[in-house]
Amino acid sequence: MNLRGRPALSRRLSLIDAVVIGLGAMIGAGIFTALAPAAAAAGGGLLIGLAVAAVVAYCNATSSARLAARYPQSGGTYVYGRERLGQFWGYLAGWGFVTGKTASCAAMALTVGVYVWPDNARVVAVAAVVALTAVNYAGIHKSALLTRVIVAAVLAVLAVVVVVVLGFGDPAGDRLDIGTTTTVGGVLQSAGLLFFAFAGYARIATLGEEVRDPARTIPRAIPIALGIALAVYAVVAITVLAQLGSSTLAVSTAPLADATRAAGFSGLVAVVAAGAAVAALGALLALILGVSRTTLAMARDRHLPPSLATVHTRFGTPHHAEVAVGVVVAVLAGTVDLRQAIGFSSFAVLIYYAIANASAWTLGYRVVPAIGLAGCLLLAFALPWSSVLAGVAVLAVGALAYVVRRARGSGDSAR
């Protein structure tokens, strides 16, 4: 039982487990899909956009780590915002995270379908959601073990792409076009899109109740996972951009596969496609974990149905929340568009991290949270307007639901 007398989750995750879960969420389908739209937005400024996204991600990670050490509970910024800024801001962070990352889950599931069986991508996507929800239901330790295998496989595939293209292809430095054919707005938009691939370190913070010695483990795991992911992204982005050039990359539907083919290794394209599918599965596994834990925290505070806070007596997992999240993601995977899901998710998660940085500001830290807050808001509103409008609308619906619930609660109390 925890301090509030509620059933607590089992603390089974080590530092390595936490780092791997973060990597599983970051080094996922994002690196296989986000480079092309980012190049379309930034042109030769793609690498600048990557650097901007990395700076914002570092600030967010640092703020999240400090907050997680203070509040080692499931829920991430939902808990931090509630404790540092007030109930509404915690609720808004949780709402943004759950809705945004549910869209991310759908995007990852669809990526699996596109690579495994393009003609029946939605069927494969739904099947993937069902299978991984079952894995999560059986316990966090099993999920961590599977994530280790997935991360190792994806890193191996990315290493093959880098070695093949740089070693045997025709990479040219002048194709990088750094700082040319771009605008400030384009760079910021590309950074917002690339942030989609960085945001996985939040999975570590949302697992606060399941990490051993969280006050020590979480602040170490988050920057380690982020640093590894940044190094991998930088190497892969430079490799693909040097081989294809920004203009070709911008119109590519499968950038890593196209770079491999352009290097003269068409036989490895199937391996790269398999790696993309496995990466998406790893990201989906970690995303479902994070969304279900935030759902658990919100249900505990009755912002969501209280039954979603039920913890399985045998597996020690929030099984009602996991099943509910799995059902919603399966429905979205069968209906939504991949690029729309990515844009909406980026906006919602950037708002989530803006609240995290504002929360960290109240701890007495100033420079990093200030940069992180400004960066999140700047990138969020630099995204395509369709994504911004959809994100604002969903956040407004959540805020309205909060106000209505509070009003009803006050009315009941008065009676």
Short mmCIF file of N, CA and C in Angstrom, two decimals, residues 35 44 76 104 106 109 130 147 151 160 188 216 228 240 242 296 305 314-315 327 368 370 377 384 389 402 405:
data_model
loop_
_atom_site.label_atom_id
_atom_site.label_comp_id
_atom_site.label_asym_id
_atom_site.label_seq_id
_atom_site.Cartn_x
_atom_site.Cartn_y
_atom_site.Cartn_z
N LEU A 35 12.21 11.76 -40.21
CA LEU A 35 13.24 12.49 -40.95
C LEU A 35 12.68 13.13 -42.23
N GLY A 44 17.67 22.13 -46.01
CA GLY A 44 19.04 21.90 -45.54
C GLY A 44 19.23 22.18 -44.06
N GLY A 76 3.93 10.86 -13.84
CA GLY A 76 4.77 11.86 -14.47
C GLY A 76 4.30 13.28 -14.21
N SER A 104 -0.02 8.76 -30.39
CA SER A 104 1.30 8.20 -30.71
C SER A 104 1.23 6.69 -30.82
N ALA A 106 -1.29 4.91 -31.69
CA ALA A 106 -1.93 4.58 -32.96
C ALA A 106 -0.94 4.74 -34.12
N ALA A 109 1.47 1.81 -34.10
CA ALA A 109 0.80 0.60 -34.56
C ALA A 109 0.63 0.62 -36.08
N VAL A 130 -3.34 -5.36 -29.63
CA VAL A 130 -3.90 -6.42 -28.78
C VAL A 130 -2.80 -7.26 -28.16
N THR A 147 11.41 -5.39 -24.17
CA THR A 147 11.95 -4.13 -24.67
C THR A 147 13.45 -4.22 -24.89
N VAL A 151 15.11 -3.25 -28.45
CA VAL A 151 16.11 -2.18 -28.56
C VAL A 151 17.39 -2.70 -29.19
N VAL A 160 23.72 -1.26 -39.16
CA VAL A 160 23.92 -1.80 -40.52
C VAL A 160 23.72 -0.69 -41.55
N LEU A 188 12.06 25.44 -37.04
CA LEU A 188 11.27 25.22 -35.82
C LEU A 188 10.22 24.15 -36.04
N ARG A 216 17.01 7.95 -6.82
CA ARG A 216 18.36 7.84 -7.39
C ARG A 216 18.33 7.34 -8.83
N ILE A 228 21.98 8.61 -25.27
CA ILE A 228 22.16 7.53 -26.24
C ILE A 228 21.29 7.76 -27.46
N VAL A 240 21.88 9.49 -43.61
CA VAL A 240 20.81 9.48 -44.62
C VAL A 240 20.82 10.77 -45.43
N ALA A 242 23.37 12.73 -46.02
CA ALA A 242 24.55 12.76 -46.89
C ALA A 242 24.37 11.88 -48.11
N LEU A 296 -3.87 5.54 -14.70
CA LEU A 296 -3.99 5.06 -13.32
C LEU A 296 -3.97 6.23 -12.34
N PRO A 305 -12.60 7.48 -14.68
CA PRO A 305 -13.36 6.51 -13.90
C PRO A 305 -12.50 5.80 -12.86
N ARG A 314 -2.25 -10.23 -8.68
CA ARG A 314 -1.17 -11.18 -9.00
C ARG A 314 -0.02 -10.52 -9.74
N PHE A 315 -0.34 -9.76 -10.79
CA PHE A 315 0.69 -9.18 -11.64
C PHE A 315 1.20 -7.83 -11.15
N VAL A 327 -7.89 -0.77 -25.89
CA VAL A 327 -9.11 -0.70 -26.70
C VAL A 327 -9.17 0.61 -27.48
N VAL A 368 17.29 26.28 -16.85
CA VAL A 368 16.89 25.14 -17.68
C VAL A 368 15.37 25.07 -17.84
N ALA A 370 13.24 27.48 -17.69
CA ALA A 370 12.80 28.62 -18.50
C ALA A 370 13.03 28.35 -19.99
N LEU A 377 6.71 25.74 -25.98
CA LEU A 377 5.64 26.56 -26.54
C LEU A 377 5.96 27.01 -27.96
N PRO A 384 2.43 22.40 -38.04
CA PRO A 384 1.38 22.71 -39.02
C PRO A 384 0.08 23.13 -38.31
N LEU A 389 -4.50 23.39 -34.30
CA LEU A 389 -5.93 23.56 -34.07
C LEU A 389 -6.54 22.32 -33.43
N TYR A 402 -13.08 19.34 -17.02
CA TYR A 402 -12.59 19.58 -15.66
C TYR A 402 -13.47 20.60 -14.94
N ARG A 405 -16.87 19.10 -14.07
CA ARG A 405 -16.77 18.15 -12.96
C ARG A 405 -16.60 18.87 -11.64
#
